[in-house]
Coordinates of C-alpha atoms in Angstrom, one line a residue:
Chain B
X25 CA -64.0 -9.4 -61.8
X26 CA -65.6 -8.8 -58.4
X27 CA -64.4 -5.7 -56.7
X28 CA -64.8 -5.1 -53.1
X29 CA -65.3 -1.6 -52.2
X30 CA -63.5 -1.0 -49.0
X31 CA -65.1 2.2 -47.6
X32 CA -64.4 2.3 -43.9
X33 CA -67.2 4.6 -42.8
X34 CA -67.2 5.3 -39.1
X35 CA -70.7 4.0 -39.1
X36 CA -70.7 0.8 -41.0
X37 CA -67.2 -0.4 -41.0
X38 CA -65.4 -3.1 -43.0
X39 CA -68.0 -5.7 -42.2
X40 CA -70.9 -4.0 -43.9
X41 CA -68.9 -2.3 -46.6
X42 CA -67.8 -5.7 -47.7
X43 CA -71.5 -6.3 -48.3
X44 CA -72.4 -3.1 -49.9
X45 CA -72.9 -3.5 -53.6
X46 CA -69.8 -3.1 -55.7
X47 CA -70.2 -2.9 -59.4
X48 CA -70.2 -6.6 -60.2
X49 CA -71.4 -8.5 -57.4
X50 CA -74.7 -7.5 -55.9
X51 CA -75.4 -10.9 -54.6
X52 CA -72.1 -12.4 -54.1
X53 CA -69.7 -10.3 -52.1
X54 CA -66.1 -11.3 -52.4
X55 CA -65.7 -11.5 -48.7
X56 CA -68.5 -13.4 -47.1
X57 CA -69.2 -11.2 -44.1
X58 CA -69.9 -13.6 -41.3
X59 CA -70.7 -12.5 -37.8
X60 CA -67.9 -14.0 -35.6
X61 CA -68.7 -16.6 -33.0
X62 CA -68.2 -14.2 -30.2
X63 CA -69.7 -11.2 -31.7
X64 CA -67.3 -8.3 -31.3
X65 CA -68.9 -5.7 -33.5
X66 CA -66.6 -3.4 -35.4
X67 CA -65.9 -0.3 -33.5
X68 CA -67.9 2.5 -35.1
X69 CA -66.2 5.6 -33.7
X70 CA -62.6 4.9 -32.7
X71 CA -61.8 8.6 -32.9
X72 CA -63.6 9.8 -29.7
X73 CA -62.8 8.1 -26.5
X74 CA -62.8 11.5 -24.7
X75 CA -66.1 12.2 -23.0
X76 CA -66.8 15.9 -23.1
X77 CA -69.5 18.4 -23.8
X78 CA -68.3 19.1 -27.3
X79 CA -68.5 15.6 -28.4
X80 CA -71.9 15.0 -26.9
X81 CA -73.4 18.1 -28.4
X82 CA -75.8 17.3 -31.1
X83 CA -75.9 13.6 -30.4
X84 CA -79.4 13.3 -29.1
X85 CA -82.2 12.3 -31.4
X86 CA -84.4 14.9 -32.9
X87 CA -86.4 12.9 -35.3
X88 CA -87.5 9.3 -35.6
X89 CA -85.2 6.7 -37.0
X90 CA -84.8 6.6 -40.8
X91 CA -83.0 3.7 -42.2
X92 CA -81.5 4.0 -45.6
X93 CA -80.0 1.2 -47.8
X94 CA -78.7 2.0 -51.2
X95 CA -77.2 0.2 -54.2
X96 CA -73.8 1.8 -54.2
X97 CA -73.7 3.8 -51.0
X98 CA -73.1 2.2 -47.6
X99 CA -76.2 1.8 -45.5
X100 CA -77.0 4.4 -42.8
X101 CA -79.4 5.3 -40.1
X102 CA -80.4 8.9 -39.4
X103 CA -81.9 10.3 -36.3
X104 CA -80.8 13.9 -36.4
X105 CA -79.1 16.2 -38.8
X106 CA -76.0 16.2 -36.7
X107 CA -75.5 12.4 -36.7
X108 CA -73.7 12.2 -40.0
X109 CA -70.0 12.0 -39.1
X110 CA -66.9 12.4 -41.1
X111 CA -65.8 8.8 -41.9
X112 CA -62.8 7.3 -40.2
X113 CA -59.9 7.1 -42.5
X114 CA -57.5 5.5 -39.9
X115 CA -56.8 2.5 -42.1
X116 CA -55.3 4.6 -44.8
X117 CA -53.2 6.8 -42.5
X118 CA -49.6 6.3 -41.5
X119 CA -49.2 4.9 -38.1
X120 CA -47.0 7.8 -37.0
X121 CA -49.8 10.3 -37.4
X122 CA -52.5 8.3 -35.7
X123 CA -51.7 9.7 -32.3
X124 CA -54.2 12.4 -31.6
X125 CA -52.0 14.2 -29.1
X126 CA -48.7 14.4 -30.8
X127 CA -48.3 16.9 -33.6
X128 CA -48.0 15.2 -37.0
X129 CA -45.4 17.7 -38.1
X130 CA -42.8 16.3 -35.8
X131 CA -42.4 12.8 -36.8
X132 CA -43.3 12.1 -40.4
X133 CA -40.8 10.7 -42.9
X134 CA -41.9 13.2 -45.5
X135 CA -41.2 16.1 -43.2
X136 CA -37.8 14.6 -42.6
X137 CA -36.9 14.4 -46.3
X138 CA -38.1 17.8 -47.2
X139 CA -36.4 19.5 -44.3
X140 CA -33.1 18.0 -45.3
X141 CA -33.3 20.1 -48.4
X142 CA -33.5 23.3 -46.3
X143 CA -30.5 25.3 -45.0
X144 CA -28.0 23.4 -43.0
X145 CA -27.2 24.3 -39.5
X146 CA -24.0 26.2 -40.2
X147 CA -25.8 28.4 -42.7
X148 CA -28.6 29.0 -40.3
X149 CA -26.1 29.9 -37.6
X150 CA -24.4 32.4 -39.9
X151 CA -27.8 34.2 -40.6
X152 CA -28.0 35.7 -37.1
X153 CA -25.7 38.1 -35.4
X154 CA -25.2 38.7 -31.7
X155 CA -24.4 42.2 -30.7
X156 CA -23.0 43.3 -27.3
X157 CA -24.7 46.5 -26.5
X158 CA -22.4 47.7 -23.8
X159 CA -19.7 48.3 -26.5
X160 CA -21.7 51.0 -28.1
X161 CA -21.7 54.4 -26.4
X162 CA -24.4 57.0 -26.4
X163 CA -24.7 58.9 -29.7
X164 CA -22.5 56.4 -31.5
X165 CA -23.5 54.4 -34.5
X166 CA -21.8 51.1 -35.2
X167 CA -21.8 49.2 -38.4
X168 CA -21.6 45.4 -38.7
X169 CA -21.6 43.1 -41.6
X170 CA -24.6 40.8 -41.5
X171 CA -25.8 38.6 -44.3
X172 CA -23.7 40.5 -46.7
X173 CA -25.3 43.8 -45.8
X174 CA -24.3 46.7 -43.5
X175 CA -26.2 46.7 -40.2
X176 CA -26.4 50.0 -38.3
X177 CA -26.8 49.9 -34.5
X178 CA -27.3 53.4 -33.1
X179 CA -27.4 54.2 -29.4
X180 CA -29.6 57.3 -29.3
X181 CA -29.7 60.0 -26.7
X182 CA -32.9 60.9 -24.9
X183 CA -33.0 64.3 -26.6
X184 CA -32.9 62.7 -30.1
X185 CA -35.8 60.4 -29.4
X186 CA -38.0 63.1 -28.1
X187 CA -37.3 65.4 -31.0
X188 CA -38.2 62.6 -33.4
X189 CA -41.5 61.7 -31.7
X190 CA -42.9 65.1 -32.0
X191 CA -42.9 65.2 -35.8
X192 CA -46.1 65.3 -37.9
X193 CA -46.6 62.0 -39.8
X194 CA -48.4 63.7 -42.7
X195 CA -45.2 65.5 -43.8
X196 CA -43.4 62.2 -44.3
X197 CA -43.1 60.4 -47.6
X198 CA -43.4 57.1 -45.9
X199 CA -45.3 57.8 -42.7
X200 CA -44.3 55.7 -39.8
X201 CA -44.1 56.6 -36.2
X202 CA -40.8 56.5 -34.5
X203 CA -42.0 54.1 -31.9
X204 CA -43.3 51.7 -34.5
X205 CA -39.7 51.3 -35.8
X206 CA -38.1 50.3 -32.5
X207 CA -38.5 48.0 -29.6
X208 CA -36.5 50.1 -27.2
X209 CA -36.4 53.8 -28.1
X210 CA -32.7 54.2 -27.3
X211 CA -31.5 51.5 -29.7
X212 CA -32.0 52.0 -33.4
X213 CA -31.2 49.0 -35.5
X214 CA -31.4 49.5 -39.2
X215 CA -30.1 47.9 -42.4
X216 CA -27.9 50.4 -43.9
X217 CA -28.9 50.1 -47.5
X218 CA -30.4 53.1 -49.2
X219 CA -33.9 52.5 -50.5
X220 CA -33.2 54.3 -53.7
X221 CA -30.6 52.3 -55.5
X222 CA -28.8 50.6 -52.7
X223 CA -25.8 52.6 -51.7
X224 CA -24.6 52.7 -48.1
X225 CA -25.7 55.9 -46.4
X226 CA -23.2 57.8 -44.1
X227 CA -24.2 58.1 -40.5
X228 CA -24.5 61.4 -38.5
X229 CA -24.7 63.5 -41.6
X230 CA -27.3 65.1 -43.8
X231 CA -29.7 67.9 -43.1
X232 CA -31.7 66.0 -40.5
X233 CA -28.9 64.7 -38.3
X234 CA -29.4 61.1 -39.4
X235 CA -28.1 59.4 -42.4
X236 CA -27.1 60.8 -45.9
X237 CA -26.7 58.8 -49.0
X238 CA -23.9 60.3 -51.1
X239 CA -24.9 58.6 -54.3
X240 CA -28.0 60.6 -55.1
X241 CA -28.6 62.7 -52.0
X242 CA -31.2 61.0 -49.9
X243 CA -31.4 62.4 -46.4
X244 CA -32.8 60.2 -43.6
X245 CA -33.4 61.2 -40.1
X246 CA -32.1 59.6 -36.9
X247 CA -34.8 56.9 -37.1
X248 CA -34.0 56.1 -40.7
X249 CA -37.1 57.7 -42.2
X250 CA -36.7 59.4 -45.6
X251 CA -37.0 63.1 -45.4
X252 CA -35.4 64.5 -48.5
X253 CA -34.1 63.0 -51.7
X254 CA -35.1 60.4 -54.2
X255 CA -35.5 57.3 -52.0
X256 CA -39.2 56.3 -51.7
X257 CA -39.2 54.3 -48.4
X258 CA -37.7 54.4 -44.9
X259 CA -34.6 52.4 -44.1
X260 CA -35.5 48.8 -43.4
X261 CA -35.7 47.6 -39.8
X262 CA -34.7 43.9 -39.5
X263 CA -36.2 41.5 -37.0
X264 CA -34.3 41.4 -33.7
X265 CA -34.7 40.4 -30.2
X266 CA -33.2 41.6 -26.9
X267 CA -32.1 38.5 -25.1
X268 CA -30.8 40.5 -22.2
X269 CA -30.0 44.1 -21.3
X270 CA -26.6 43.7 -22.9
X271 CA -27.3 41.5 -25.9
X272 CA -29.3 41.7 -29.0
X273 CA -29.7 39.0 -31.6
X274 CA -30.6 40.3 -35.1
X275 CA -32.1 38.0 -37.6
Chain Y
X16 CA -38.7 1.4 -85.0
X17 CA -41.1 3.5 -86.8
X18 CA -43.9 1.0 -86.1
X19 CA -43.1 0.9 -82.5
X20 CA -43.2 4.7 -82.1
X21 CA -46.4 5.0 -83.9
X22 CA -47.9 2.2 -81.8
X23 CA -46.7 4.0 -78.7
X24 CA -48.2 7.3 -79.8
X25 CA -51.4 5.5 -80.6
X26 CA -51.6 3.9 -77.2
X27 CA -50.9 6.9 -75.2
X28 CA -54.0 8.6 -74.0
X29 CA -56.0 5.9 -75.7
X30 CA -58.9 6.0 -73.3
X31 CA -59.1 9.7 -73.8
X32 CA -59.3 9.4 -77.5
X33 CA -62.0 6.8 -77.6
X34 CA -64.1 8.3 -74.9
X35 CA -67.3 9.8 -76.1
X36 CA -66.9 13.5 -76.6
X37 CA -69.2 15.5 -74.5
X38 CA -70.1 18.9 -75.7
X39 CA -70.8 21.2 -72.9
X40 CA -74.0 23.0 -73.6
X41 CA -73.6 26.7 -72.9
X42 CA -76.0 28.0 -70.4
X43 CA -78.8 29.8 -72.2
X44 CA -78.2 33.5 -71.9
X45 CA -81.3 35.3 -71.1
X46 CA -83.8 35.6 -68.3
X47 CA -83.3 33.6 -65.2
X48 CA -85.7 30.6 -64.9
X49 CA -88.6 31.4 -62.8
X50 CA -89.1 29.3 -59.6
X51 CA -91.8 26.8 -60.3
X52 CA -94.6 25.7 -58.1
X53 CA -95.5 22.3 -56.9
X54 CA -97.7 20.4 -59.4
X55 CA -100.1 18.0 -57.9
X56 CA -102.4 15.4 -59.3
X57 CA -104.4 12.7 -57.6
X58 CA -105.4 9.8 -59.8
X59 CA -108.8 8.1 -59.5
X60 CA -107.1 5.0 -58.0
X61 CA -105.7 6.9 -55.1
X62 CA -102.2 7.4 -56.4
X63 CA -100.9 10.8 -55.6
X64 CA -98.4 12.4 -58.0
X65 CA -96.4 15.6 -57.2
X66 CA -93.5 17.2 -59.1
X67 CA -91.4 20.2 -58.8
X68 CA -89.2 21.7 -61.4
X69 CA -86.1 22.9 -59.6
X70 CA -83.8 23.2 -62.7
X71 CA -81.2 21.0 -61.0
X72 CA -79.1 18.8 -63.3
X73 CA -79.9 15.8 -61.2
X74 CA -83.5 14.5 -61.2
X75 CA -84.8 12.7 -58.2
X76 CA -87.8 10.5 -58.2
X77 CA -89.3 8.9 -55.1
X78 CA -91.9 6.4 -54.7
X79 CA -93.3 6.6 -51.2
X80 CA -95.4 3.7 -50.0
X81 CA -97.3 3.3 -46.8
X82 CA -95.5 0.1 -46.1
X83 CA -93.4 0.7 -43.0
X84 CA -92.7 -1.5 -40.1
X85 CA -96.0 -0.6 -38.5
X86 CA -97.9 -2.7 -40.9
X87 CA -96.2 -5.9 -39.9
X88 CA -98.0 -8.1 -37.5
X89 CA -96.8 -10.5 -34.9
X90 CA -96.5 -13.3 -37.5
X91 CA -94.2 -11.5 -39.9
X92 CA -92.0 -9.3 -37.9
X93 CA -88.9 -8.3 -39.8
X94 CA -90.4 -8.6 -43.2
X95 CA -89.9 -4.9 -43.9
X96 CA -86.3 -5.1 -42.8
X97 CA -85.6 -7.8 -45.3
X98 CA -87.7 -6.1 -47.9
X99 CA -85.6 -2.9 -47.8
X100 CA -82.5 -5.0 -48.1
X101 CA -83.9 -6.8 -51.0
X102 CA -84.3 -3.8 -53.3
X103 CA -81.5 -5.0 -55.6
X104 CA -82.7 -8.5 -56.3
X105 CA -84.0 -9.9 -59.5
X106 CA -87.3 -8.6 -60.8
X107 CA -89.5 -9.7 -63.7
X108 CA -88.1 -7.1 -66.1
X109 CA -84.5 -7.0 -65.0
X110 CA -82.1 -9.3 -63.2
X111 CA -80.1 -8.1 -60.3
X112 CA -77.0 -7.9 -62.4
X113 CA -78.8 -5.7 -64.9
X114 CA -80.1 -3.4 -62.2
X115 CA -76.7 -3.0 -60.7
X116 CA -74.8 -2.5 -63.9
X117 CA -77.5 -0.4 -65.6
X118 CA -77.6 2.0 -62.7
X119 CA -73.8 2.2 -62.4
X120 CA -73.5 2.7 -66.1
X121 CA -75.4 6.0 -66.0
X122 CA -74.0 7.0 -62.6
X123 CA -77.3 6.9 -60.9
X124 CA -78.4 5.9 -57.5
X125 CA -81.2 3.6 -56.2
X126 CA -81.9 3.7 -52.5
X127 CA -84.6 2.6 -50.1
X128 CA -85.3 4.6 -47.1
X129 CA -87.4 3.0 -44.4
X130 CA -89.3 4.5 -41.5
X131 CA -92.0 3.1 -39.3
X132 CA -94.6 4.5 -41.5
X133 CA -93.3 4.5 -45.0
X134 CA -90.9 2.9 -47.3
X135 CA -89.5 5.2 -49.9
X136 CA -87.7 4.0 -53.1
X137 CA -85.7 6.8 -54.5
X138 CA -83.8 7.0 -57.7
X139 CA -81.4 9.8 -58.7
X140 CA -79.8 10.4 -62.1
X141 CA -78.9 13.0 -64.6
X142 CA -81.9 14.5 -66.4
X143 CA -81.4 12.6 -69.6
X144 CA -81.3 9.2 -68.0
X145 CA -84.6 9.4 -66.1
X146 CA -86.3 6.9 -68.2
X147 CA -83.6 4.3 -67.6
X148 CA -83.9 4.7 -63.9
X149 CA -87.6 4.9 -63.8
X150 CA -87.8 1.6 -65.5
X151 CA -85.7 0.1 -62.7
X152 CA -87.7 1.7 -60.1
X153 CA -90.9 0.3 -61.5
X154 CA -89.4 -3.1 -61.7
X155 CA -88.2 -3.1 -58.1
X156 CA -91.5 -1.8 -56.7
X157 CA -94.1 -3.5 -58.8
X158 CA -92.7 -6.8 -59.9
X159 CA -89.9 -8.2 -57.6
X160 CA -89.4 -12.0 -57.8
X161 CA -87.7 -12.7 -54.5
X162 CA -86.1 -15.9 -55.8
X163 CA -85.4 -18.0 -52.8
X164 CA -81.7 -18.5 -53.4
X165 CA -81.2 -14.8 -53.7
X166 CA -83.2 -14.1 -50.6
X167 CA -81.2 -16.7 -48.8
X168 CA -78.0 -14.9 -49.9
X169 CA -79.0 -11.7 -48.2
X170 CA -80.3 -13.3 -45.0
X171 CA -76.9 -12.9 -43.2
X172 CA -77.1 -9.2 -43.9
X173 CA -80.1 -8.9 -41.5
X174 CA -78.0 -9.8 -38.6
X175 CA -75.0 -7.6 -39.5
X176 CA -77.2 -4.6 -40.4
X177 CA -78.9 -4.8 -37.0
X178 CA -75.7 -5.4 -35.1
X179 CA -74.0 -2.4 -36.6
X180 CA -77.0 -0.1 -36.3
X181 CA -77.5 -1.0 -32.7
X182 CA -73.9 0.0 -31.9
X183 CA -75.3 3.5 -31.9
X184 CA -77.1 4.1 -28.6
X185 CA -79.7 6.4 -30.2
X186 CA -81.0 3.4 -32.0
X187 CA -81.5 1.5 -28.7
X188 CA -83.2 4.6 -27.2
X189 CA -85.6 5.1 -30.1
X190 CA -86.5 1.5 -30.6
X191 CA -87.1 1.0 -26.9
X192 CA -89.1 4.2 -26.8
X193 CA -91.5 2.9 -29.4
X194 CA -91.7 -0.5 -27.8
X195 CA -92.6 1.0 -24.5
X196 CA -95.0 3.6 -25.7
X197 CA -97.2 1.5 -28.0
X198 CA -98.9 -1.8 -27.8
X199 CA -98.8 -2.7 -31.5
X200 CA -98.1 -1.3 -34.9
X201 CA -95.7 1.5 -34.0
X202 CA -94.1 -0.7 -31.4
X203 CA -92.7 -2.9 -34.1
X204 CA -88.9 -2.4 -34.5
X205 CA -87.5 -1.2 -37.8
X206 CA -85.1 -4.1 -37.5
X207 CA -85.8 -7.8 -37.6
X208 CA -86.1 -9.4 -34.2
X209 CA -83.3 -11.9 -33.4
X210 CA -85.5 -15.0 -33.4
X211 CA -86.6 -14.2 -37.0
X212 CA -83.1 -14.2 -38.5
X213 CA -83.1 -16.8 -41.2
X214 CA -86.9 -17.3 -41.0
X215 CA -88.2 -14.5 -43.2
X216 CA -89.4 -16.3 -46.3
X217 CA -89.9 -15.0 -49.9
X218 CA -93.6 -15.9 -49.5
X219 CA -93.8 -13.5 -46.7
X220 CA -92.1 -10.8 -48.8
X221 CA -94.5 -11.5 -51.6
X222 CA -97.5 -11.3 -49.3
X223 CA -96.4 -8.0 -47.9
X224 CA -95.8 -6.5 -51.3
X225 CA -99.1 -7.7 -52.6
X226 CA -101.0 -6.3 -49.8
X227 CA -99.2 -3.0 -49.1
X228 CA -97.7 -1.8 -52.3
X229 CA -101.0 -0.8 -53.8
X230 CA -101.8 2.4 -55.8
X231 CA -103.9 4.0 -53.1
X232 CA -101.0 3.9 -50.7
X233 CA -98.4 5.2 -53.0
X234 CA -97.1 8.7 -53.8
X235 CA -94.9 9.3 -56.8
X236 CA -92.8 12.4 -56.3
X237 CA -90.4 13.9 -58.7
X238 CA -87.8 16.7 -58.5
X239 CA -86.6 18.0 -61.9
X240 CA -89.0 15.8 -63.8
X241 CA -91.9 17.0 -65.9
X242 CA -95.3 16.4 -64.5
X243 CA -96.9 14.9 -67.6
X244 CA -94.2 12.2 -67.8
X245 CA -94.7 11.2 -64.2
X246 CA -98.4 11.1 -64.7
X247 CA -98.1 8.9 -67.7
X248 CA -95.7 6.6 -65.9
X249 CA -98.1 6.3 -63.0
X250 CA -101.1 5.7 -65.1
X251 CA -99.5 3.0 -67.2
X252 CA -97.4 1.1 -64.7
X253 CA -98.4 1.8 -61.2
X254 CA -102.0 0.6 -61.3
X255 CA -101.4 -3.1 -61.0
X256 CA -102.5 -3.4 -57.5
X257 CA -105.5 -1.4 -56.7
X258 CA -107.3 -0.9 -53.5
X259 CA -106.2 0.1 -50.1
X260 CA -104.5 -3.1 -49.2
X261 CA -104.4 -4.3 -45.6
X262 CA -104.9 -1.5 -43.2
X263 CA -102.6 -1.9 -40.3
X264 CA -103.8 -2.1 -36.8
X265 CA -104.5 1.2 -35.1
X266 CA -101.6 2.1 -33.0
X267 CA -102.5 2.2 -29.3
X268 CA -100.6 4.4 -27.1
X269 CA -100.3 3.1 -23.5
X270 CA -97.1 4.4 -22.1
X271 CA -94.7 2.4 -20.0
X272 CA -91.1 2.1 -19.1
X273 CA -88.1 0.2 -20.3
X274 CA -84.8 0.2 -18.7
X275 CA -81.9 -1.4 -20.6
X276 CA -78.8 -1.9 -18.6
X277 CA -75.4 -2.0 -20.2
X278 CA -71.9 -1.1 -19.3
X279 CA -71.7 2.2 -21.2
X280 CA -70.3 5.3 -19.6
X281 CA -73.2 7.3 -20.8
X282 CA -76.9 7.3 -19.9
X283 CA -79.4 7.7 -22.6
X284 CA -82.9 8.5 -21.7
X285 CA -86.1 9.6 -23.3
X286 CA -89.2 11.0 -21.6
X287 CA -92.1 10.8 -23.8
X288 CA -95.7 12.0 -24.0
X289 CA -98.3 11.5 -26.6
X290 CA -99.3 14.3 -28.8
X291 CA -101.3 14.8 -32.0
X292 CA -101.5 12.9 -35.2
X293 CA -99.6 14.2 -38.3
X294 CA -101.9 16.4 -40.3
X295 CA -104.1 17.5 -37.5
X296 CA -104.0 21.2 -36.5
X297 CA -102.4 20.3 -33.3
X298 CA -99.4 18.7 -35.0
X299 CA -98.2 22.1 -36.0
X300 CA -98.4 23.2 -32.4
X301 CA -96.4 20.3 -31.3
X302 CA -93.8 21.1 -33.9
X303 CA -93.6 24.6 -32.5
X304 CA -93.3 23.2 -29.0
X305 CA -90.4 21.0 -30.1
X306 CA -88.6 24.0 -31.4
X307 CA -89.3 26.0 -28.3
X308 CA -87.9 23.3 -26.1
X309 CA -84.8 23.2 -28.2
X310 CA -83.7 21.3 -31.3
X311 CA -81.0 23.4 -32.6
X312 CA -79.3 25.1 -34.4
X313 CA -76.4 23.0 -33.7
X314 CA -73.3 25.2 -33.3
X315 CA -70.1 23.4 -32.6
X316 CA -68.7 24.5 -29.3
X317 CA -71.6 26.9 -28.9
X318 CA -73.5 27.3 -25.7
X319 CA -77.0 26.4 -27.0
X320 CA -78.6 29.6 -25.7
X321 CA -81.8 29.1 -27.8
X322 CA -82.5 25.8 -26.3
X323 CA -84.6 26.0 -23.1
X324 CA -83.8 22.5 -22.2
X325 CA -80.1 23.1 -22.4
X326 CA -80.3 26.2 -20.3
X327 CA -82.2 24.4 -17.6
X328 CA -80.0 21.3 -17.5
X329 CA -76.8 23.4 -17.4
X330 CA -77.9 24.9 -14.2
X331 CA -78.4 21.5 -12.6
X332 CA -75.3 19.7 -13.6
X333 CA -71.7 20.3 -14.5
X334 CA -71.2 16.9 -16.2
X335 CA -71.2 16.7 -20.0
X336 CA -74.7 16.2 -21.4
X337 CA -76.8 16.7 -24.4
X338 CA -80.6 17.2 -24.5
X339 CA -83.1 17.9 -27.2
X340 CA -86.7 17.7 -28.0
X341 CA -87.9 14.9 -30.2
X342 CA -90.9 14.9 -32.3
X343 CA -92.2 12.0 -34.4
X344 CA -95.3 12.6 -36.3
X345 CA -97.0 9.5 -37.5
X346 CA -100.4 9.3 -39.2
X347 CA -102.6 8.3 -36.4
X348 CA -100.4 8.9 -33.4
X349 CA -97.5 11.0 -32.4
X350 CA -94.9 10.8 -29.7
X351 CA -93.0 13.7 -28.4
X352 CA -90.2 13.5 -25.9
X353 CA -89.6 16.2 -23.4
X354 CA -87.4 16.6 -20.3
X355 CA -88.4 17.3 -16.7
X356 CA -88.9 21.0 -17.1
X357 CA -91.4 20.8 -19.9
X358 CA -94.2 21.1 -17.3
X359 CA -93.2 24.7 -16.8
X360 CA -93.4 25.5 -20.4
X361 CA -96.6 23.6 -20.9
X362 CA -98.1 25.7 -18.2
X363 CA -97.6 28.7 -20.4
X364 CA -94.5 30.4 -19.0
X365 CA -93.2 31.4 -22.4
X366 CA -92.7 34.8 -23.8
X367 CA -94.3 35.7 -27.1
X368 CA -90.9 36.2 -28.8
X369 CA -89.9 32.6 -27.9
X370 CA -93.0 31.3 -29.5
X371 CA -92.6 33.4 -32.6
X372 CA -89.0 32.4 -33.0
X373 CA -89.9 28.7 -32.7
X374 CA -92.7 29.2 -35.2
X375 CA -90.3 30.8 -37.7
X376 CA -87.8 28.0 -37.2
X377 CA -90.5 25.4 -37.7
X378 CA -91.7 27.1 -40.8
X379 CA -88.2 27.6 -42.1
X380 CA -87.6 23.9 -42.0
X381 CA -91.0 23.2 -43.5
X382 CA -90.3 25.6 -46.4
X383 CA -86.7 24.9 -46.8
X384 CA -85.6 24.4 -50.4
X385 CA -82.6 22.3 -49.5
X386 CA -82.5 19.4 -51.9
X387 CA -82.3 16.5 -49.4
X388 CA -85.3 17.8 -47.5
X389 CA -87.4 18.7 -50.5
X390 CA -88.6 15.3 -51.4
X391 CA -89.5 14.5 -47.8
X392 CA -91.1 17.8 -47.3
X393 CA -93.4 17.3 -50.3
X394 CA -94.1 13.8 -49.0
X395 CA -95.1 15.0 -45.6
X396 CA -97.4 17.5 -47.1
X397 CA -99.1 15.0 -49.3
X398 CA -99.4 12.2 -46.8
X399 CA -100.9 14.4 -44.3
X400 CA -103.3 15.9 -46.8
X401 CA -103.1 19.2 -45.0
X402 CA -101.1 21.0 -47.6
X403 CA -102.4 24.6 -47.2
X404 CA -102.2 24.8 -43.4
X405 CA -98.7 23.4 -43.2
X406 CA -97.2 25.9 -45.7
X407 CA -98.9 29.0 -44.3
X408 CA -98.1 28.0 -40.8
X409 CA -101.6 28.3 -39.4
X410 CA -101.6 26.5 -36.0

């Protein structure tokens, strides 16, 4: 049976690809390509109506015309090494994604179906916690339940922050500078789960004035960095954001 | 039940079971293959054979014939256009159906590439299938039949081919360029003129083939093919038509101007001057000049700092533009396009580094081992008969 190879190249669009040799019909194409009475030639390059330097670059001819016709490849004309364009596949694409300006991630059906399987709105809402910072006095450490884990929010004094910053990083098991662990130095937000085996450390205790895990004796400092004991890493710092001077959203 | 299930298990993956089993040959462990040199022979009848062993799994063979559109005269304009569209038609040894299916069956490719000077018939296939495709190549080039009903069937394609090619403004520019620059021969368009649609006859095609597809005008070039095989093929099959055939008229350059008005938003222009014939010592100099003026490299969103033309034009306009130097070397005559500021450069205001860079670029392209370019590169060397000078870059 005759097969028509529809290969919409940006160069030689459906009209000529109907004539390009498919397997069975070198002489008799299935669709007799006739030039219409008022010749409106097929648009070669529908992708680029925008006139700008980038599109024009490389378009001028650098070598004489070379015409190439082949048995099973659509015909082409070369005048430069940059004249070979990516074919236009618009015929195969969904109409929703054809608009160049809109992001295709916003409107496709597939994205809609897949995103319905992700977390629902109430679950997403429960994943964040809003904390009012004016409730926490200086030097005090408050614990909140967040995503099933304890969240420590500590309002540190100026003295404490300066003391911490002065420490040599090479002496730490998990070297991390104090300022790398906070966004505002006076607010220390940590997840209160010990990095050893997961107990909840006690605040304002231990040899370094920070946290002390009673299970196996890990001592953390005020910034939550491990100083003594079996834990290998510093206490985890979650992602958070200060929406105003008074409010922080964790998660 | 049992019968059904067995039948079902038999039919599943059926095509996989009956497909011929291909044993992948292990790559020979040992020394890396040495790069080979070009092997070159010229037969007494004038046919030139060249081959290069590049160890690629795909072999490419090209038959380059001096039968481009410059050899048409005013009576038979458009013959070469129809000729290169008629490559798949019936020949004495194989029908069109056989050619199409035979090539598809081995996964090969037969293509015709036409320029103003030359017509090149190229076949590509896996190494083991070379003999099959060479047979088709020889059939198409030496003994086409051009049956009138087949030729009639492809006549409509002339019009469509031309219409689609001319949608690109570069085609307009280059065709007009040649028409303005030359009086004859090279002024002929690659495409059939409008008044000749439907009037190109099989007799004209035959006449053209008889007089231009002769041994002395051919070059048989192979990549990944052994030289003795090519030589044997050429001696046995490609000596049917001897002699030099009809020599085309000498191309006369006279210069001129053509303005084609249309409603496009862009202006395309070419400013041309005559330069040297391909193969002469000056041709290399013009090639260097082309690269000095600016042909690339094309860097997307780059600022084209290496291109003199670009730098100059950027200073004079803020609108989008593109400019490059164009060089077309033809045996006998050459045209080279340059922009307004080329005068400055022609008067020698160029640093040595510029010239050296351009020389290197020109040489790089000449020596490039990139597959697509290889076969043309060899051809250019042969047709210009100036092999040594081109490779060593003496200018």
